[in-house]
Short mmCIF file of C-alpha atoms in Angstrom, two decimals:
data_model
loop_
_atom_site.label_atom_id
_atom_site.label_comp_id
_atom_site.label_asym_id
_atom_site.label_seq_id
_atom_site.Cartn_x
_atom_site.Cartn_y
_atom_site.Cartn_z
CA UNK M 1 0.09 0.03 -0.07
CA UNK M 2 1.39 3.35 -0.88
CA UNK M 3 2.95 5.55 1.87
CA UNK M 4 0.47 8.28 1.07
CA UNK M 5 -2.44 6.24 2.28
CA UNK M 6 -0.81 5.07 5.22
CA UNK M 7 0.24 8.47 6.55
CA UNK M 8 -3.21 9.43 8.31
CA UNK M 9 -4.39 5.88 9.23
CA UNK M 10 -1.60 3.27 8.92
CA UNK M 11 -3.99 0.35 9.51
CA UNK M 12 -6.93 1.52 7.38
CA UNK M 13 -6.30 2.42 3.70
CA UNK M 14 -9.85 3.53 3.07
CA UNK M 15 -9.76 6.16 5.90
CA UNK M 16 -6.16 6.96 4.76
CA UNK M 17 -7.42 7.65 1.15
CA UNK M 18 -10.54 9.74 2.11
CA UNK M 19 -8.55 11.73 4.37
CA UNK M 20 -5.87 12.37 1.69
CA UNK M 21 -8.84 13.22 -0.70
CA UNK M 22 -10.28 15.72 1.82
CA UNK M 23 -6.82 17.17 2.30
CA UNK M 24 -5.99 17.46 -1.46
CA UNK M 25 -8.59 20.29 -2.09
CA UNK M 26 -6.14 22.66 -0.01
CA UNK M 27 -4.69 23.56 -3.28
CA UNK M 28 -8.10 25.39 -4.39
CA UNK M 29 -9.09 26.63 -0.89
CA UNK M 30 -11.13 23.60 0.11
CA UNK M 31 -9.13 22.53 3.10
CA UNK M 32 -6.30 23.34 5.47
CA UNK M 33 -3.65 20.62 5.76
CA UNK M 34 -3.08 21.22 9.54
CA UNK M 35 -6.79 21.20 10.18
CA UNK M 36 -7.22 17.80 8.43
CA UNK M 37 -4.24 16.40 10.63
CA UNK M 38 -6.05 17.58 13.67
CA UNK M 39 -9.29 16.19 12.70
CA UNK M 40 -7.83 12.76 11.77
CA UNK M 41 -5.84 12.66 15.01
CA UNK M 42 -9.08 12.60 17.10
CA UNK M 43 -10.58 9.62 14.87
CA UNK M 44 -9.93 5.96 15.77
CA UNK M 45 -9.15 3.69 12.74
CA UNK M 46 -12.26 2.20 11.46
CA UNK M 47 -14.45 4.18 13.87
CA UNK M 48 -17.11 5.49 11.35
CA UNK M 49 -19.32 7.35 13.79
CA UNK M 50 -16.10 9.10 15.06
CA UNK M 51 -15.34 10.01 11.48
CA UNK M 52 -18.66 11.65 10.98
CA UNK M 53 -18.56 13.36 14.21
CA UNK M 54 -15.25 14.96 13.83
CA UNK M 55 -15.59 15.97 9.94
CA UNK M 56 -19.10 17.38 10.77
CA UNK M 57 -17.81 19.50 13.72
CA UNK M 58 -14.88 20.89 11.54
CA UNK M 59 -17.60 21.70 8.78
CA UNK M 60 -19.95 23.27 11.32
CA UNK M 61 -17.00 25.42 12.65
CA UNK M 62 -16.05 26.53 9.02
CA UNK M 63 -19.46 27.69 8.40
CA UNK M 64 -19.65 29.78 11.57
CA UNK M 65 -16.18 31.17 10.81
CA UNK M 66 -17.40 32.01 7.30
CA UNK M 67 -20.61 33.94 8.76
CA UNK M 68 -18.23 35.68 11.15
CA UNK M 69 -16.08 36.83 8.22
CA UNK M 70 -19.07 38.18 6.18
CA UNK M 71 -19.85 40.41 9.10
CA UNK M 72 -16.09 41.84 8.96
CA UNK M 73 -16.28 42.30 5.13
CA UNK M 74 -13.62 39.59 4.60
CA UNK M 75 -15.12 37.90 1.74
CA UNK M 76 -12.11 35.87 0.60
CA UNK M 77 -11.95 34.43 4.07
CA UNK M 78 -15.74 33.55 3.88
CA UNK M 79 -15.40 32.11 0.64
CA UNK M 80 -12.74 29.75 1.58
CA UNK M 81 -14.33 28.75 4.67
CA UNK M 82 -17.54 27.77 3.02
CA UNK M 83 -15.33 25.80 0.60
CA UNK M 84 -13.72 23.91 3.45
CA UNK M 85 -17.19 23.38 5.05
CA UNK M 86 -18.54 21.80 1.75
CA UNK M 87 -15.68 19.41 1.51
CA UNK M 88 -15.72 18.40 5.20
CA UNK M 89 -19.52 17.81 5.17
CA UNK M 90 -19.05 15.63 2.12
CA UNK M 91 -16.31 13.68 3.90
CA UNK M 92 -18.42 13.42 7.02
CA UNK M 93 -21.21 11.81 5.02
CA UNK M 94 -18.91 9.39 2.90
CA UNK M 95 -19.64 6.13 5.15
CA UNK M 96 -23.22 6.61 5.53
CA UNK M 97 -24.13 3.82 2.94
CA UNK M 98 -26.59 1.47 4.82
CA UNK M 99 -29.68 3.06 3.17
CA UNK M 100 -29.02 6.60 2.09
CA UNK M 101 -32.35 7.20 0.63
CA UNK M 102 -33.91 6.85 3.89
CA UNK M 103 -31.18 8.06 6.10
CA UNK M 104 -31.92 11.48 7.33
CA UNK M 105 -28.41 12.32 8.53
CA UNK M 106 -27.15 11.27 5.13
CA UNK M 107 -29.33 13.54 3.38
CA UNK M 108 -28.72 16.34 5.75
CA UNK M 109 -24.90 16.17 5.25
CA UNK M 110 -25.16 15.96 1.65
CA UNK M 111 -27.54 18.95 1.46
CA UNK M 112 -25.28 20.96 3.88
CA UNK M 113 -22.29 20.23 1.55
CA UNK M 114 -24.16 21.51 -1.42
CA UNK M 115 -25.39 24.52 0.37
CA UNK M 116 -21.89 25.56 1.57
CA UNK M 117 -20.33 25.09 -2.05
CA UNK M 118 -23.08 27.50 -3.56
CA UNK M 119 -22.48 29.92 -0.65
CA UNK M 120 -18.80 29.95 -1.57
CA UNK M 121 -19.53 30.41 -5.20
CA UNK M 122 -21.61 33.46 -4.55
CA UNK M 123 -18.45 34.97 -3.14
CA UNK M 124 -16.24 34.12 -6.15
CA UNK M 125 -15.41 36.53 -9.08
CA UNK M 126 -16.36 34.22 -11.73
CA UNK M 127 -20.02 33.09 -12.64
CA UNK M 128 -21.60 30.15 -11.24
CA UNK M 129 -25.16 28.89 -11.96
CA UNK M 130 -27.08 25.67 -11.81
CA UNK M 131 -28.41 24.38 -14.99
CA UNK M 132 -30.97 21.79 -16.01
CA UNK M 133 -29.73 19.41 -18.83
CA UNK M 134 -32.41 17.83 -20.89
CA UNK M 135 -32.21 13.89 -20.48
CA UNK M 136 -34.72 11.35 -21.78
CA UNK M 137 -38.15 12.42 -20.02
CA UNK M 138 -36.30 14.28 -17.26
CA UNK M 139 -33.30 16.47 -16.61
CA UNK M 140 -29.96 16.09 -15.13
CA UNK M 141 -28.48 18.47 -12.39
CA UNK M 142 -25.52 20.56 -13.61
CA UNK M 143 -23.34 23.18 -12.65
CA UNK M 144 -21.92 25.77 -15.11
CA UNK M 145 -18.77 27.88 -14.12
CA UNK M 146 -17.69 30.67 -16.27
CA UNK M 147 -15.06 33.40 -16.19
CA UNK M 148 -17.94 35.96 -16.35
CA UNK M 149 -21.68 36.13 -17.29
CA UNK M 150 -21.12 37.08 -20.95
CA UNK M 151 -22.02 34.78 -23.69
CA UNK M 152 -18.69 35.11 -25.42
CA UNK M 153 -17.77 31.50 -26.83
CA UNK M 154 -15.15 29.96 -24.89
CA UNK M 155 -13.59 26.44 -24.70
CA UNK M 156 -15.46 24.47 -22.51
CA UNK M 157 -14.73 21.40 -20.20
CA UNK M 158 -17.51 18.82 -19.52
CA UNK M 159 -16.45 17.15 -16.24
CA UNK M 160 -18.03 13.57 -15.61
CA UNK M 161 -17.49 12.15 -11.95
CA UNK M 162 -17.37 8.63 -11.08
CA UNK M 163 -18.69 6.04 -8.50
CA UNK M 164 -19.27 8.34 -5.65
CA UNK M 165 -18.16 12.07 -6.43
CA UNK M 166 -20.56 15.23 -6.55
CA UNK M 167 -20.39 17.55 -9.24
CA UNK M 168 -19.67 20.29 -6.87
CA UNK M 169 -16.71 18.51 -5.56
CA UNK M 170 -15.07 17.62 -8.92
CA UNK M 171 -16.23 20.55 -10.92
CA UNK M 172 -14.43 23.33 -8.69
CA UNK M 173 -11.37 21.11 -8.47
CA UNK M 174 -10.99 21.52 -12.14
CA UNK M 175 -12.64 24.84 -12.29
CA UNK M 176 -10.02 26.65 -10.09
CA UNK M 177 -7.43 26.39 -12.72
CA UNK M 178 -9.62 26.25 -15.85
CA UNK M 179 -11.42 29.62 -15.02
CA UNK M 180 -7.91 31.31 -14.87
CA UNK M 181 -7.07 30.10 -18.44
CA UNK M 182 -10.39 31.15 -19.92
CA UNK M 183 -12.42 28.01 -19.79
CA UNK M 184 -16.00 27.34 -19.00
CA UNK M 185 -16.53 24.22 -16.87
CA UNK M 186 -19.61 22.30 -16.94
CA UNK M 187 -20.22 19.26 -14.48
CA UNK M 188 -23.15 17.32 -13.95
CA UNK M 189 -24.66 14.42 -11.82
CA UNK M 190 -25.58 11.47 -14.11
CA UNK M 191 -27.61 8.59 -13.25
CA UNK M 192 -26.12 6.96 -10.21
CA UNK M 193 -24.58 10.25 -8.96
CA UNK M 194 -25.15 12.94 -6.50
CA UNK M 195 -28.49 14.90 -6.74
CA UNK M 196 -29.75 12.95 -9.82
CA UNK M 197 -29.52 9.78 -7.59
CA UNK M 198 -30.66 11.25 -4.34
CA UNK M 199 -33.48 13.11 -5.84
CA UNK M 200 -34.63 11.07 -9.07
CA UNK M 201 -33.49 7.67 -8.03
CA UNK M 202 -31.91 7.16 -11.48
CA UNK M 203 -29.07 4.46 -11.24
CA UNK M 204 -25.96 3.99 -13.20
CA UNK M 205 -26.03 2.62 -16.74
CA UNK M 206 -23.24 1.12 -18.61
CA UNK M 207 -24.32 2.69 -21.97
CA UNK M 208 -22.89 5.95 -20.95
CA UNK M 209 -23.16 7.43 -24.53
CA UNK M 210 -27.00 7.77 -23.77
CA UNK M 211 -25.95 10.20 -21.00
CA UNK M 212 -23.10 12.16 -22.53
CA UNK M 213 -24.58 12.89 -25.66
CA UNK M 214 -27.49 14.89 -24.14
CA UNK M 215 -25.02 16.65 -22.14
CA UNK M 216 -22.88 17.49 -25.37
CA UNK M 217 -26.19 18.36 -27.06
CA UNK M 218 -26.89 20.85 -24.37
CA UNK M 219 -23.50 22.40 -24.37
CA UNK M 220 -23.00 22.89 -28.17
CA UNK M 221 -26.56 24.76 -27.94
CA UNK M 222 -25.26 27.36 -25.73
CA UNK M 223 -24.01 30.76 -27.01
CA UNK M 224 -21.07 30.41 -24.41
CA UNK M 225 -19.62 27.31 -25.99
CA UNK M 226 -17.00 27.39 -28.48
CA UNK M 227 -17.90 24.06 -30.17
CA UNK M 228 -14.50 23.56 -31.79
CA UNK M 229 -12.93 23.64 -28.41
CA UNK M 230 -15.08 21.11 -26.33
CA UNK M 231 -13.29 18.84 -23.93
CA UNK M 232 -14.58 15.96 -21.83
CA UNK M 233 -12.95 14.86 -18.69
CA UNK M 234 -13.69 11.66 -16.92
CA UNK M 235 -12.66 11.12 -13.27
CA UNK M 236 -12.24 7.77 -11.49
CA UNK M 237 -15.10 5.54 -12.68
CA UNK M 238 -15.70 8.37 -15.05
CA UNK M 239 -12.70 7.16 -16.87
CA UNK M 240 -14.71 4.18 -17.95
CA UNK M 241 -17.92 6.04 -18.44
CA UNK M 242 -16.32 8.99 -20.66
CA UNK M 243 -14.33 6.54 -22.78
CA UNK M 244 -17.36 4.36 -23.26
CA UNK M 245 -19.31 7.37 -24.42
CA UNK M 246 -16.49 8.31 -26.72
CA UNK M 247 -16.94 5.10 -28.74
CA UNK M 248 -20.28 6.72 -30.00
CA UNK M 249 -20.02 10.46 -29.33
CA UNK M 250 -17.25 12.23 -31.35
CA UNK M 251 -17.76 15.91 -31.07
CA UNK M 252 -15.22 16.70 -28.57
CA UNK M 253 -11.67 17.98 -29.53
CA UNK M 254 -10.14 16.08 -26.79
CA UNK M 255 -10.80 13.66 -23.98
CA UNK M 256 -8.96 13.16 -20.74
CA UNK M 257 -9.39 10.20 -18.51
CA UNK M 258 -8.12 10.64 -15.00
CA UNK M 259 -7.44 7.73 -14.68
CA UNK M 260 -7.83 5.55 -17.64
CA UNK M 261 -10.24 2.63 -17.13
CA UNK M 262 -10.98 -0.33 -19.59
CA UNK M 263 -12.83 -2.79 -17.37
CA UNK M 264 -14.48 -1.10 -14.31
CA UNK M 265 -15.46 -4.58 -13.09
CA UNK M 266 -12.01 -5.36 -12.34
CA UNK M 267 -12.00 -3.01 -9.12
CA UNK M 268 -14.35 -5.56 -7.55
CA UNK M 269 -13.14 -8.68 -9.42
CA UNK M 270 -9.69 -8.36 -7.96
CA UNK M 271 -11.30 -8.54 -4.47
CA UNK M 272 -13.07 -11.66 -5.09
CA UNK M 273 -11.31 -14.98 -4.31
CA UNK M 274 -11.57 -17.71 -6.92
CA UNK M 275 -14.00 -19.67 -4.69
CA UNK M 276 -16.31 -16.54 -4.59
CA UNK M 277 -16.26 -16.44 -8.40
CA UNK M 278 -17.26 -20.17 -8.52
CA UNK M 279 -20.05 -19.67 -6.08
CA UNK M 280 -21.49 -16.69 -8.04
CA UNK M 281 -21.11 -18.50 -11.31
CA UNK M 282 -23.03 -21.47 -9.95
CA UNK M 283 -25.82 -19.35 -8.46
CA UNK M 284 -24.95 -19.85 -4.76
CA UNK M 285 -25.91 -16.30 -4.02
CA UNK M 286 -26.97 -16.92 -0.31
CA UNK M 287 -23.72 -18.34 0.45
CA UNK M 288 -21.70 -15.79 -1.23
CA UNK M 289 -23.77 -13.07 0.46
CA UNK M 290 -22.93 -14.31 3.71
CA UNK M 291 -19.24 -14.60 3.01
CA UNK M 292 -19.32 -10.89 1.61
CA UNK M 293 -20.88 -9.53 4.68
CA UNK M 294 -18.45 -11.42 6.92
CA UNK M 295 -15.39 -9.89 4.96
CA UNK M 296 -17.24 -6.38 5.16
CA UNK M 297 -17.04 -6.64 9.01
CA UNK M 298 -13.18 -6.00 8.99
CA UNK M 299 -12.44 -4.17 5.73
CA UNK M 300 -13.87 -0.70 5.87
CA UNK M 301 -13.20 0.09 2.07
CA UNK M 302 -14.76 -3.41 0.68
CA UNK M 303 -17.61 -2.69 3.03
CA UNK M 304 -18.12 0.93 1.59
CA UNK M 305 -17.54 -0.18 -2.04
CA UNK M 306 -20.43 -2.92 -1.85
CA UNK M 307 -22.92 -0.73 0.08
CA UNK M 308 -22.24 2.23 -2.29
CA UNK M 309 -22.50 -0.21 -5.15
CA UNK M 310 -25.95 -1.43 -3.93
CA UNK M 311 -27.09 2.18 -3.75
CA UNK M 312 -25.69 3.30 -7.21
CA UNK M 313 -26.69 0.49 -9.21
CA UNK M 314 -29.95 0.09 -7.68
CA UNK M 315 -29.56 -3.53 -6.73
CA UNK M 316 -30.69 -5.70 -3.61
CA UNK M 317 -27.93 -7.75 -2.55
CA UNK M 318 -23.99 -7.88 -2.28
CA UNK M 319 -23.75 -10.47 -5.19
CA UNK M 320 -25.93 -8.19 -7.50
CA UNK M 321 -23.26 -5.69 -7.20
CA UNK M 322 -20.55 -8.06 -8.41
CA UNK M 323 -22.91 -9.11 -11.16
CA UNK M 324 -23.76 -5.41 -12.04
CA UNK M 325 -20.24 -4.17 -12.70
CA UNK M 326 -19.54 -7.04 -15.25
CA UNK M 327 -21.29 -4.86 -17.90
CA UNK M 328 -18.96 -1.86 -17.45
CA UNK M 329 -16.20 -2.94 -19.93
CA UNK M 330 -14.94 -1.56 -23.26
CA UNK M 331 -14.58 -4.93 -24.72
CA UNK M 332 -15.54 -4.83 -28.37
CA UNK M 333 -16.01 -0.93 -28.40
CA UNK M 334 -12.56 0.49 -27.80
CA UNK M 335 -11.59 0.36 -31.42
CA UNK M 336 -14.57 3.00 -32.22
CA UNK M 337 -13.09 5.66 -30.00
CA UNK M 338 -11.57 8.18 -32.51
CA UNK M 339 -11.33 11.48 -30.33
CA UNK M 340 -7.62 12.23 -29.20
CA UNK M 341 -7.29 11.15 -25.67
CA UNK M 342 -4.88 11.79 -22.76
CA UNK M 343 -4.67 8.77 -20.41
CA UNK M 344 -3.55 9.38 -17.02
CA UNK M 345 -2.01 6.83 -14.74
CA UNK M 346 -1.41 6.62 -11.00
CA UNK M 347 1.22 3.78 -10.26
CA UNK M 348 -0.24 3.20 -6.58
CA UNK M 349 -3.96 3.24 -7.49
CA UNK M 350 -5.49 0.88 -4.92
CA UNK M 351 -8.85 0.55 -6.85
CA UNK M 352 -7.81 0.22 -10.61
CA UNK M 353 -4.18 -0.24 -10.83
CA UNK M 354 -3.01 -1.36 -14.31
CA UNK M 355 -6.24 -0.35 -15.92
CA UNK M 356 -4.96 3.03 -17.58
CA UNK M 357 -2.21 1.13 -19.39
CA UNK M 358 -4.68 -1.55 -20.56
CA UNK M 359 -7.01 1.13 -21.92
CA UNK M 360 -4.11 2.95 -23.48
CA UNK M 361 -2.53 -0.18 -25.25
CA UNK M 362 -5.93 -0.99 -26.80
CA UNK M 363 -6.77 2.55 -28.21
CA UNK M 364 -6.29 3.28 -31.86
CA UNK M 365 -6.89 6.95 -31.82
CA UNK M 366 -4.43 9.61 -31.27
CA UNK M 367 -3.31 9.17 -27.74
CA UNK M 368 -0.84 10.17 -25.07
CA UNK M 369 0.10 8.51 -21.79
CA UNK M 370 1.24 10.30 -18.68
CA UNK M 371 2.10 8.43 -15.29
CA UNK M 372 2.34 10.99 -12.62
CA UNK M 373 4.85 9.71 -9.92
CA UNK M 374 5.41 8.91 -6.23
CA UNK M 375 8.14 11.52 -6.10
CA UNK M 376 5.55 14.27 -6.96
CA UNK M 377 3.15 12.65 -4.41
CA UNK M 378 0.79 12.07 -7.24
CA UNK M 379 0.60 8.14 -7.19
CA UNK M 380 -2.63 7.68 -5.38
CA UNK M 381 -5.99 7.00 -7.26
CA UNK M 382 -6.80 9.99 -9.38
CA UNK M 383 -3.55 11.75 -8.04
CA UNK M 384 -5.49 12.81 -5.00
CA UNK M 385 -3.27 15.28 -2.99
CA UNK M 386 -1.47 16.50 -6.10
CA UNK M 387 -4.13 18.66 -7.61
CA UNK M 388 -1.97 21.49 -8.65
CA UNK M 389 0.34 19.21 -10.53
CA UNK M 390 -2.62 17.14 -12.05
CA UNK M 391 -4.06 20.46 -13.53
CA UNK M 392 -0.70 21.42 -14.63
CA UNK M 393 -0.45 18.10 -16.74
CA UNK M 394 -4.03 18.39 -18.14
CA UNK M 395 -3.66 21.96 -19.29
CA UNK M 396 -0.31 21.51 -20.62
CA UNK M 397 -1.85 18.78 -22.92
CA UNK M 398 -4.92 20.81 -23.73
CA UNK M 399 -3.67 24.41 -24.61
CA UNK M 400 -1.59 23.53 -27.61
CA UNK M 401 -4.07 20.96 -28.79
CA UNK M 402 -6.78 23.60 -28.72
CA UNK M 403 -4.52 26.37 -30.23
CA UNK M 404 -4.58 28.35 -26.86
CA UNK M 405 -0.90 28.37 -26.16
CA UNK M 406 0.57 31.75 -25.55
CA UNK M 407 4.25 32.51 -25.43
CA UNK M 408 5.51 35.11 -22.75
#
């Protein structure tokens, strides 16, 4: 296990990664490193109730501090405190996965995270607005961030999250850098994600082109979009979702997958012993469910992954999660991807190790592979904790490709 994940919680990689994830947003004002260290120092490894309590207390404190700063006229201080609160509330809620639809505390924390984000956005120099994206017989919740409120056509990045991210979390992580470079950022909650899952009970679907194409339709119909400079970014499981959609949707000028995913089911399959695969294949669901539940008692990350899977896929049992993910593969489709693609790789990825290289090797489109390194502190899943370096790599790739490079 990577040193980065052992730093906060040496015996609990899941707690370690989620703490690193929260701390990582310090690069855009969403955390203070010493505060994260202080929070984690008060949490016992594996204590999910303690996790929620400490992160929530920190979030509540940040909101109170933000309100104090507003009374003093300290707008930047209030903005950053609201951003920290949004991040900390999201982190506090993370392990509430027994029944999120009927869990009042889960819903409250998710709502507070969202509320704090938009409170911060109101204090930012750029323009942020919630949008509704037409999708089948309903809409998808989206957030649009632009350098200003004008309809000047600009390059636009569509940000597609993954297995558990919210559009607010990932959107601003990218937007903090993108807005400075004159990009618009559109992020959304698709089926199985964020507000769309919580409010509409729409679950993940493997044929993600049916999701991305309506999002692209919406984007290219707007006056603020330079349709020749459209970028789609997929993060975590979004690396599969965006690549899958790219086999059918060809209007983007470039695609970035952080990180690349050829077969999302591998994340679960690698955790399943041979005997478990045999039991599933022969329909011994009851026995397999019992074994999975036993394993969940002592592995925090495995427990969370299975429970979150039941929620986002809308399935009733643990075995059903393992079956659901089998459909999330690019087998037979990867050759249809034509859009130039940047594939990012994290050498210590504890979810999808090796998947970026597998995707890259199978691609026949114009492609580039970048592995961020341990020396940079960028080797964890999606390079959490190294957001500044990650954004540097992505925009070093995009600017010349989109004809936006400027010499000083």
